[in-house]
Structures are given as structure tokens and as C-alpha cells.
């Protein structure tokens, strides 16, 4: 039986707005096709993970305080994470995790939380705590040269700058910063985004893009995924897209 090994980073700390649902959806869509999903959590104090031994690394969102705590732990794995990304391991990073893979995060008080500096973007909190990029969001992205709409929910005061390869173009909502035209960061094996909700529940096509990438890489073949019955999911998406476009 083919399998994917997934590392779930800091499930006890980075778990805003149902981000654990992303793990559940990945497991479900794998198992429905006869693949095995191995989910291994890692948090502070656990045995250090070897990132290159995984097919997919997932990390969710967290508030400033949580980010400050785990950043001190995560920094020790900077070299290992860089090597894993270079080797093609897929990384799915939501909100706070997205920010931590950049150069730094500066909070409202001006305190600097060092990032892993894996990528060149950086994030600075908006000075007014009461003003946030919050609400439903729709972006248009290209997956395998095919346009698709990605739906989610954003809630962030951080404004992310200098993103050279965004995940998509904003159709509704804010994006990387207030009234931005771009959202998230994207390269072949890294998706970093502010979209909660959880993200993958609302976007089967995106989920399957990640699954296929990971399977193709691991087994060195062009795997055709068995279609699943996404009738319910697609009806929900149609209603949401209709609502957001009005």
C-alpha cells in the first residue's frame, strides 16, 4: 500500500480556526483512495524530527505570543528545514507559520520575532490592534497551469511584504496586507497562506494538488488520483462564491 508520511508541527500551539481540519482532510482523501496516511506530531520537547524523512510538513496558525515561544524552538531546525525544502518535501504553512518562514515578524510593540529566513518576505503588525485583515477571502490561483478559485477565512494584523511569488490574486478580501492584490506565497513544494477555515476543507482541488505532488515525488511516477464524490463540497463552494461576489 502506498503511503504518505506527514509531520504536523506544534498541534498544541498552532491551531487557530480549525487548522487541524487540514490534517483530517488530507487523511480522508488519501484513505478514500486506498493510500495510508501516517501523521506524526511534533511539539516543544519532543524528539527532534528529521524533516527530510517526511513527504509533507504542515503547520497552522497562532497568535503573537505563541509564535514568540515556538520561534525559539523552530530556529534550531533551520538547516534541516532548508535541506528538506531543497529536496522537494512539501510544506503547507498557515498564517503564523507562514510568517515564521520569512525574515522576521515585528509585533505591535515593535518587538522582533526572528524568522527562519527561508524566504525573503517579512511581516510587520499594523499599529492599530483593532484594525485587522479579517473576513472571508477568495483568491484565484494556478495549479498545474489550471486556474482555480481558493476560498478561506483570514484574520491577521500582520502585513506581509516583499512576496515575489504569491499563491494567488485576491478576488474578495484583503490578502497579504490591507487591500492587497496578492495573497500567500507559492513555489512548487511550498504553499504559505493566511487562509484558515480550515483551508483544505473548502478546496478539494488544492488538497489533491498537494496529495498528487507528494505521491509523485515519493514514488517517482505520474499517479492518477481516483476521482472522489465532491458534489457536496462543490455545492458549498458555489454558494460561497456566489455570496462573496455579490
PDB file of C-alpha atoms in Angstrom:
ATOM      1  CA  UNK A   1       0.000   0.000   0.000  1.00  0.00           C
ATOM      2  CA  UNK A   2       1.333   3.420  -0.944  1.00  0.00           C
ATOM      3  CA  UNK A   3       1.600   5.876   1.934  1.00  0.00           C
ATOM      4  CA  UNK A   4       2.441   9.462   2.778  1.00  0.00           C
ATOM      5  CA  UNK A   5       4.266  10.461   5.937  1.00  0.00           C
ATOM      6  CA  UNK A   6       3.068  13.805   7.326  1.00  0.00           C
ATOM      7  CA  UNK A   7       4.761  15.870  10.035  1.00  0.00           C
ATOM      8  CA  UNK A   8       2.300  18.018  11.995  1.00  0.00           C
ATOM      9  CA  UNK A   9       4.224  20.839  13.680  1.00  0.00           C
ATOM     10  CA  UNK A  10       3.104  22.187  17.070  1.00  0.00           C
ATOM     11  CA  UNK A  11      -0.513  20.919  17.069  1.00  0.00           C
ATOM     12  CA  UNK A  12      -0.882  22.093  20.688  1.00  0.00           C
ATOM     13  CA  UNK A  13       0.226  25.657  19.856  1.00  0.00           C
ATOM     14  CA  UNK A  14      -0.633  26.382  16.221  1.00  0.00           C
ATOM     15  CA  UNK A  15      -4.330  25.503  15.995  1.00  0.00           C
ATOM     16  CA  UNK A  16      -6.408  28.588  15.169  1.00  0.00           C
ATOM     17  CA  UNK A  17      -9.766  28.431  13.366  1.00  0.00           C
ATOM     18  CA  UNK A  18      -9.810  24.671  12.918  1.00  0.00           C
ATOM     19  CA  UNK A  19      -6.441  24.296  11.212  1.00  0.00           C
ATOM     20  CA  UNK A  20      -6.352  20.663  12.403  1.00  0.00           C
ATOM     21  CA  UNK A  21      -9.091  20.114   9.839  1.00  0.00           C
ATOM     22  CA  UNK A  22      -6.418  20.295   7.147  1.00  0.00           C
ATOM     23  CA  UNK A  23      -4.806  17.148   8.557  1.00  0.00           C
ATOM     24  CA  UNK A  24      -8.192  15.428   8.739  1.00  0.00           C
ATOM     25  CA  UNK A  25      -8.966  16.247   5.105  1.00  0.00           C
ATOM     26  CA  UNK A  26      -5.583  15.049   3.895  1.00  0.00           C
ATOM     27  CA  UNK A  27      -6.055  11.773   5.759  1.00  0.00           C
ATOM     28  CA  UNK A  28      -9.603  11.337   4.445  1.00  0.00           C
ATOM     29  CA  UNK A  29      -8.791  11.985   0.784  1.00  0.00           C
ATOM     30  CA  UNK A  30      -5.777   9.677   0.964  1.00  0.00           C
ATOM     31  CA  UNK A  31      -7.619   6.824   2.672  1.00  0.00           C
ATOM     32  CA  UNK A  32     -10.627   7.084   0.356  1.00  0.00           C
ATOM     33  CA  UNK A  33      -8.217   6.238  -2.467  1.00  0.00           C
ATOM     34  CA  UNK A  34      -6.560   3.345  -0.701  1.00  0.00           C
ATOM     35  CA  UNK A  35      -3.435   5.205   0.436  1.00  0.00           C
ATOM     36  CA  UNK A  36      -2.164   5.171   4.013  1.00  0.00           C
ATOM     37  CA  UNK A  37      -1.619   8.425   5.916  1.00  0.00           C
ATOM     38  CA  UNK A  38       0.976   8.425   8.680  1.00  0.00           C
ATOM     39  CA  UNK A  39       0.541  11.528  10.863  1.00  0.00           C
ATOM     40  CA  UNK A  40       3.335  12.332  13.307  1.00  0.00           C
ATOM     41  CA  UNK A  41       3.006  15.363  15.616  1.00  0.00           C
ATOM     42  CA  UNK A  42       5.957  17.358  16.874  1.00  0.00           C
ATOM     43  CA  UNK A  43       5.988  19.976  19.617  1.00  0.00           C
ATOM     44  CA  UNK A  44       8.449  21.571  22.009  1.00  0.00           C
ATOM     45  CA  UNK A  45      10.349  18.950  23.979  1.00  0.00           C
ATOM     46  CA  UNK A  46       9.670  16.085  21.581  1.00  0.00           C
ATOM     47  CA  UNK A  47      12.362  14.076  19.814  1.00  0.00           C
ATOM     48  CA  UNK A  48      13.810  16.293  17.056  1.00  0.00           C
ATOM     49  CA  UNK A  49      12.320  15.419  13.677  1.00  0.00           C
ATOM     50  CA  UNK A  50      14.319  14.719  10.531  1.00  0.00           C
ATOM     51  CA  UNK A  51      12.370  16.857   8.086  1.00  0.00           C
ATOM     52  CA  UNK A  52      13.771  15.066   5.048  1.00  0.00           C
ATOM     53  CA  UNK A  53      12.119  11.831   6.188  1.00  0.00           C
ATOM     54  CA  UNK A  54       8.638  13.256   5.579  1.00  0.00           C
ATOM     55  CA  UNK A  55       6.601  13.767   2.441  1.00  0.00           C
ATOM     56  CA  UNK A  56       4.586  16.692   3.797  1.00  0.00           C
ATOM     57  CA  UNK A  57       5.128  19.136   6.654  1.00  0.00           C
ATOM     58  CA  UNK A  58       2.132  21.058   7.987  1.00  0.00           C
ATOM     59  CA  UNK A  59       1.966  23.945  10.460  1.00  0.00           C
ATOM     60  CA  UNK A  60      -1.089  26.016  11.367  1.00  0.00           C
ATOM     61  CA  UNK A  61      -1.729  29.479  12.770  1.00  0.00           C
ATOM     62  CA  UNK A  62      -1.094  31.042  16.161  1.00  0.00           C
ATOM     63  CA  UNK A  63      -1.179  34.400  17.947  1.00  0.00           C
ATOM     64  CA  UNK A  64       1.881  36.587  18.579  1.00  0.00           C
ATOM     65  CA  UNK A  65       2.632  35.065  21.986  1.00  0.00           C
ATOM     66  CA  UNK A  66       2.588  31.522  20.650  1.00  0.00           C
ATOM     67  CA  UNK A  67       4.775  32.495  17.706  1.00  0.00           C
ATOM     68  CA  UNK A  68       7.350  34.041  20.011  1.00  0.00           C
ATOM     69  CA  UNK A  69       7.524  30.850  22.076  1.00  0.00           C
ATOM     70  CA  UNK A  70       7.827  28.352  19.272  1.00  0.00           C
ATOM     71  CA  UNK A  71      10.131  30.508  17.133  1.00  0.00           C
ATOM     72  CA  UNK A  72      12.864  29.842  19.676  1.00  0.00           C
ATOM     73  CA  UNK A  73      12.340  26.107  19.231  1.00  0.00           C
ATOM     74  CA  UNK A  74      11.914  26.120  15.465  1.00  0.00           C
ATOM     75  CA  UNK A  75      15.102  28.072  14.769  1.00  0.00           C
ATOM     76  CA  UNK A  76      17.247  25.057  15.745  1.00  0.00           C
ATOM     77  CA  UNK A  77      15.869  23.205  12.727  1.00  0.00           C
ATOM     78  CA  UNK A  78      16.604  25.936  10.193  1.00  0.00           C
ATOM     79  CA  UNK A  79      19.249  23.962   8.291  1.00  0.00           C
ATOM     80  CA  UNK A  80      17.207  20.754   8.318  1.00  0.00           C
ATOM     81  CA  UNK A  81      14.126  22.600   7.026  1.00  0.00           C
ATOM     82  CA  UNK A  82      16.118  24.265   4.235  1.00  0.00           C
ATOM     83  CA  UNK A  83      17.511  20.905   3.161  1.00  0.00           C
ATOM     84  CA  UNK A  84      14.032  19.340   3.187  1.00  0.00           C
ATOM     85  CA  UNK A  85      12.584  22.116   1.034  1.00  0.00           C
ATOM     86  CA  UNK A  86      15.529  21.833  -1.350  1.00  0.00           C
ATOM     87  CA  UNK A  87      14.913  18.070  -1.573  1.00  0.00           C
ATOM     88  CA  UNK A  88      11.285  18.681  -2.520  1.00  0.00           C
ATOM     89  CA  UNK A  89       9.428  17.900   0.718  1.00  0.00           C
ATOM     90  CA  UNK A  90       6.078  19.717   0.559  1.00  0.00           C
ATOM     91  CA  UNK A  91       5.385  22.401   3.194  1.00  0.00           C
ATOM     92  CA  UNK A  92       1.877  23.744   3.898  1.00  0.00           C
ATOM     93  CA  UNK A  93       2.090  26.781   6.188  1.00  0.00           C
ATOM     94  CA  UNK A  94      -0.906  28.663   7.570  1.00  0.00           C
ATOM     95  CA  UNK A  95      -0.902  32.227   8.967  1.00  0.00           C
ATOM     96  CA  UNK A  96       1.588  32.308  11.863  1.00  0.00           C
ATOM     97  CA  UNK A  97       3.653  29.517  10.320  1.00  0.00           C
ATOM     98  CA  UNK A  98       3.644  31.449   7.039  1.00  0.00           C
ATOM     99  CA  UNK A  99       5.145  34.457   8.826  1.00  0.00           C
ATOM    100  CA  UNK A 100       7.803  32.443  10.669  1.00  0.00           C
ATOM    101  CA  UNK A 101       9.339  31.136   7.441  1.00  0.00           C
ATOM    102  CA  UNK A 102      10.131  34.703   6.374  1.00  0.00           C
ATOM    103  CA  UNK A 103      12.838  37.078   7.584  1.00  0.00           C
ATOM    104  CA  UNK A 104      11.058  38.308  10.709  1.00  0.00           C
ATOM    105  CA  UNK A 105       7.792  39.299  12.352  1.00  0.00           C
ATOM    106  CA  UNK A 106       7.579  42.663  14.134  1.00  0.00           C
ATOM    107  CA  UNK A 107       4.687  42.876  16.605  1.00  0.00           C
ATOM    108  CA  UNK A 108       2.602  45.904  17.628  1.00  0.00           C
ATOM    109  CA  UNK A 109       5.075  46.886  20.379  1.00  0.00           C
ATOM    110  CA  UNK A 110       7.948  46.745  17.913  1.00  0.00           C
ATOM    111  CA  UNK A 111       9.361  43.506  19.300  1.00  0.00           C
ATOM    112  CA  UNK A 112      11.168  41.451  16.671  1.00  0.00           C
ATOM    113  CA  UNK A 113      10.472  37.738  16.359  1.00  0.00           C
ATOM    114  CA  UNK A 114      13.264  36.317  14.175  1.00  0.00           C
ATOM    115  CA  UNK A 115      12.067  34.197  11.281  1.00  0.00           C
ATOM    116  CA  UNK A 116      13.774  31.214   9.754  1.00  0.00           C
ATOM    117  CA  UNK A 117      14.806  33.374   6.773  1.00  0.00           C
ATOM    118  CA  UNK A 118      13.920  30.540   4.422  1.00  0.00           C
ATOM    119  CA  UNK A 119      12.211  33.089   2.173  1.00  0.00           C
ATOM    120  CA  UNK A 120      12.743  36.822   1.631  1.00  0.00           C
ATOM    121  CA  UNK A 121       9.349  38.170   2.716  1.00  0.00           C
ATOM    122  CA  UNK A 122       8.802  39.758   6.136  1.00  0.00           C
ATOM    123  CA  UNK A 123       5.824  40.736   8.285  1.00  0.00           C
ATOM    124  CA  UNK A 124       5.057  43.768  10.421  1.00  0.00           C
ATOM    125  CA  UNK A 125       1.970  44.147  12.610  1.00  0.00           C
ATOM    126  CA  UNK A 126      -0.382  47.022  11.850  1.00  0.00           C
ATOM    127  CA  UNK A 127      -0.007  49.675  14.604  1.00  0.00           C
ATOM    128  CA  UNK A 128      -3.724  49.727  15.451  1.00  0.00           C
ATOM    129  CA  UNK A 129      -4.625  46.479  17.249  1.00  0.00           C
ATOM    130  CA  UNK A 130      -8.294  46.935  16.391  1.00  0.00           C
ATOM    131  CA  UNK A 131      -7.674  47.017  12.663  1.00  0.00           C
ATOM    132  CA  UNK A 132      -7.142  43.602  11.110  1.00  0.00           C
ATOM    133  CA  UNK A 133      -7.477  41.866   7.771  1.00  0.00           C
ATOM    134  CA  UNK A 134     -10.457  39.797   8.791  1.00  0.00           C
ATOM    135  CA  UNK A 135     -13.255  38.022   6.976  1.00  0.00           C
ATOM    136  CA  UNK A 136     -13.914  35.675   4.091  1.00  0.00           C
ATOM    137  CA  UNK A 137     -11.472  35.711   1.212  1.00  0.00           C
ATOM    138  CA  UNK A 138     -11.329  34.312  -2.314  1.00  0.00           C
ATOM    139  CA  UNK A 139      -8.209  34.175  -4.451  1.00  0.00           C
ATOM    140  CA  UNK A 140      -7.526  32.892  -7.952  1.00  0.00           C
ATOM    141  CA  UNK A 141      -4.511  30.645  -8.260  1.00  0.00           C
ATOM    142  CA  UNK A 142      -2.868  28.462 -10.896  1.00  0.00           C
ATOM    143  CA  UNK A 143      -2.376  24.808 -10.056  1.00  0.00           C
ATOM    144  CA  UNK A 144      -0.735  22.768 -12.807  1.00  0.00           C
ATOM    145  CA  UNK A 145      -1.406  25.683 -15.186  1.00  0.00           C
ATOM    146  CA  UNK A 146      -5.123  25.495 -14.437  1.00  0.00           C
ATOM    147  CA  UNK A 147      -6.910  28.444 -12.840  1.00  0.00           C
ATOM    148  CA  UNK A 148      -8.846  27.666  -9.678  1.00  0.00           C
ATOM    149  CA  UNK A 149     -10.559  29.735  -7.006  1.00  0.00           C
ATOM    150  CA  UNK A 150      -9.398  29.143  -3.439  1.00  0.00           C
ATOM    151  CA  UNK A 151     -11.750  30.058  -0.583  1.00  0.00           C
ATOM    152  CA  UNK A 152     -10.817  30.724   3.030  1.00  0.00           C
ATOM    153  CA  UNK A 153     -11.057  32.952   6.084  1.00  0.00           C
ATOM    154  CA  UNK A 154      -8.394  35.463   7.072  1.00  0.00           C
ATOM    155  CA  UNK A 155      -7.762  37.134  10.431  1.00  0.00           C
ATOM    156  CA  UNK A 156      -4.376  38.796  10.732  1.00  0.00           C
ATOM    157  CA  UNK A 157      -2.965  42.101  11.877  1.00  0.00           C
ATOM    158  CA  UNK A 158       0.399  41.281  10.339  1.00  0.00           C
ATOM    159  CA  UNK A 159       1.138  42.817   6.969  1.00  0.00           C
ATOM    160  CA  UNK A 160       3.450  40.705   4.828  1.00  0.00           C
ATOM    161  CA  UNK A 161       5.743  42.441   2.356  1.00  0.00           C
ATOM    162  CA  UNK A 162       8.118  41.515  -0.466  1.00  0.00           C
ATOM    163  CA  UNK A 163       6.345  38.361  -1.631  1.00  0.00           C
ATOM    164  CA  UNK A 164       7.695  37.690  -5.118  1.00  0.00           C
ATOM    165  CA  UNK A 165       5.698  34.523  -5.920  1.00  0.00           C
ATOM    166  CA  UNK A 166       2.189  34.815  -4.409  1.00  0.00           C
ATOM    167  CA  UNK A 167      -0.246  31.943  -4.105  1.00  0.00           C
ATOM    168  CA  UNK A 168      -2.900  33.872  -5.971  1.00  0.00           C
ATOM    169  CA  UNK A 169      -4.669  37.086  -6.952  1.00  0.00           C
ATOM    170  CA  UNK A 170      -7.234  38.445  -4.498  1.00  0.00           C
ATOM    171  CA  UNK A 171     -10.800  38.469  -5.815  1.00  0.00           C
ATOM    172  CA  UNK A 172     -12.501  39.181  -2.489  1.00  0.00           C
ATOM    173  CA  UNK A 173     -10.872  40.117   0.821  1.00  0.00           C
ATOM    174  CA  UNK A 174      -7.519  41.631   1.722  1.00  0.00           C
ATOM    175  CA  UNK A 175      -4.600  39.276   1.149  1.00  0.00           C
ATOM    176  CA  UNK A 176      -1.036  39.674   2.373  1.00  0.00           C
ATOM    177  CA  UNK A 177      -1.864  43.154   3.638  1.00  0.00           C
ATOM    178  CA  UNK A 178      -4.768  45.602   3.621  1.00  0.00           C
ATOM    179  CA  UNK A 179      -6.390  45.853   0.174  1.00  0.00           C
ATOM    180  CA  UNK A 180      -3.609  43.853  -1.437  1.00  0.00           C
ATOM    181  CA  UNK A 181      -3.933  42.276  -4.873  1.00  0.00           C
ATOM    182  CA  UNK A 182      -1.871  39.255  -3.828  1.00  0.00           C
ATOM    183  CA  UNK A 183      -2.222  36.549  -1.184  1.00  0.00           C
ATOM    184  CA  UNK A 184       0.165  33.997   0.190  1.00  0.00           C
ATOM    185  CA  UNK A 185       3.446  32.594  -1.078  1.00  0.00           C
ATOM    186  CA  UNK A 186       3.821  29.746  -3.566  1.00  0.00           C
ATOM    187  CA  UNK A 187       6.561  27.675  -5.075  1.00  0.00           C
ATOM    188  CA  UNK A 188       6.419  24.102  -6.390  1.00  0.00           C
ATOM    189  CA  UNK A 189       6.583  22.448  -2.980  1.00  0.00           C
ATOM    190  CA  UNK A 190       5.645  25.283  -0.602  1.00  0.00           C
ATOM    191  CA  UNK A 191       2.267  26.893  -0.023  1.00  0.00           C
ATOM    192  CA  UNK A 192       2.141  29.570   2.662  1.00  0.00           C
ATOM    193  CA  UNK A 193      -1.108  31.447   3.180  1.00  0.00           C
ATOM    194  CA  UNK A 194      -3.306  33.380   5.601  1.00  0.00           C
ATOM    195  CA  UNK A 195      -6.345  31.273   4.683  1.00  0.00           C
ATOM    196  CA  UNK A 196      -7.884  29.425   7.616  1.00  0.00           C
ATOM    197  CA  UNK A 197     -11.277  27.847   7.692  1.00  0.00           C
ATOM    198  CA  UNK A 198      -9.766  25.192   7.515  1.00  0.00           C
ATOM    199  CA  UNK A 199      -8.285  25.789   4.080  1.00  0.00           C
ATOM    200  CA  UNK A 200      -8.384  22.293   2.595  1.00  0.00           C
ATOM    201  CA  UNK A 201     -11.985  21.518   3.579  1.00  0.00           C
ATOM    202  CA  UNK A 202     -13.233  24.211   1.212  1.00  0.00           C
ATOM    203  CA  UNK A 203     -10.775  23.463  -1.571  1.00  0.00           C
ATOM    204  CA  UNK A 204     -10.660  19.802  -2.739  1.00  0.00           C
ATOM    205  CA  UNK A 205      -8.710  20.704  -5.880  1.00  0.00           C
ATOM    206  CA  UNK A 206      -5.945  22.291  -3.825  1.00  0.00           C
ATOM    207  CA  UNK A 207      -5.867  19.289  -1.490  1.00  0.00           C
ATOM    208  CA  UNK A 208      -5.500  16.903  -4.415  1.00  0.00           C
ATOM    209  CA  UNK A 209      -2.748  19.065  -5.913  1.00  0.00           C
ATOM    210  CA  UNK A 210      -0.748  18.605  -2.701  1.00  0.00           C
ATOM    211  CA  UNK A 211      -1.500  14.879  -2.454  1.00  0.00           C
ATOM    212  CA  UNK A 212      -0.533  14.187  -6.062  1.00  0.00           C
ATOM    213  CA  UNK A 213       2.683  16.199  -5.767  1.00  0.00           C
ATOM    214  CA  UNK A 214       3.710  14.222  -2.679  1.00  0.00           C
ATOM    215  CA  UNK A 215       2.831  10.824  -4.167  1.00  0.00           C
ATOM    216  CA  UNK A 216       4.531  11.566  -7.497  1.00  0.00           C
ATOM    217  CA  UNK A 217       7.688  12.688  -5.723  1.00  0.00           C
ATOM    218  CA  UNK A 218       7.810   9.748  -3.325  1.00  0.00           C
ATOM    219  CA  UNK A 219       7.120   7.013  -5.861  1.00  0.00           C
ATOM    220  CA  UNK A 220       8.693   8.711  -8.875  1.00  0.00           C
ATOM    221  CA  UNK A 221       5.665   8.244 -11.091  1.00  0.00           C
ATOM    222  CA  UNK A 222       2.787  10.236 -12.535  1.00  0.00           C
ATOM    223  CA  UNK A 223      -0.024   8.970 -10.310  1.00  0.00           C
ATOM    224  CA  UNK A 224      -3.616   9.466 -11.410  1.00  0.00           C
ATOM    225  CA  UNK A 225      -5.840  10.156  -8.415  1.00  0.00           C
ATOM    226  CA  UNK A 226      -9.148   8.339  -8.342  1.00  0.00           C
ATOM    227  CA  UNK A 227     -11.939  10.973  -8.508  1.00  0.00           C
ATOM    228  CA  UNK A 228     -13.924  11.391  -5.290  1.00  0.00           C
ATOM    229  CA  UNK A 229     -17.545  12.441  -4.991  1.00  0.00           C
ATOM    230  CA  UNK A 230     -17.142  16.158  -4.232  1.00  0.00           C
ATOM    231  CA  UNK A 231     -20.750  17.049  -5.034  1.00  0.00           C
ATOM    232  CA  UNK A 232     -21.442  18.402  -1.563  1.00  0.00           C
ATOM    233  CA  UNK A 233     -18.174  20.321  -1.386  1.00  0.00           C
ATOM    234  CA  UNK A 234     -18.706  21.851  -4.824  1.00  0.00           C
ATOM    235  CA  UNK A 235     -22.263  22.932  -3.996  1.00  0.00           C
ATOM    236  CA  UNK A 236     -20.964  24.647  -0.878  1.00  0.00           C
ATOM    237  CA  UNK A 237     -18.245  26.328  -2.912  1.00  0.00           C
ATOM    238  CA  UNK A 238     -20.777  27.551  -5.474  1.00  0.00           C
ATOM    239  CA  UNK A 239     -22.898  29.120  -2.760  1.00  0.00           C
ATOM    240  CA  UNK A 240     -19.925  30.762  -1.084  1.00  0.00           C
ATOM    241  CA  UNK A 241     -18.554  32.132  -4.334  1.00  0.00           C
ATOM    242  CA  UNK A 242     -21.999  33.460  -5.242  1.00  0.00           C
ATOM    243  CA  UNK A 243     -22.316  35.128  -1.846  1.00  0.00           C
ATOM    244  CA  UNK A 244     -18.876  36.682  -1.920  1.00  0.00           C
ATOM    245  CA  UNK A 245     -19.240  38.026  -5.455  1.00  0.00           C
ATOM    246  CA  UNK A 246     -22.408  39.964  -4.599  1.00  0.00           C
TER     247      UNK A 246
END
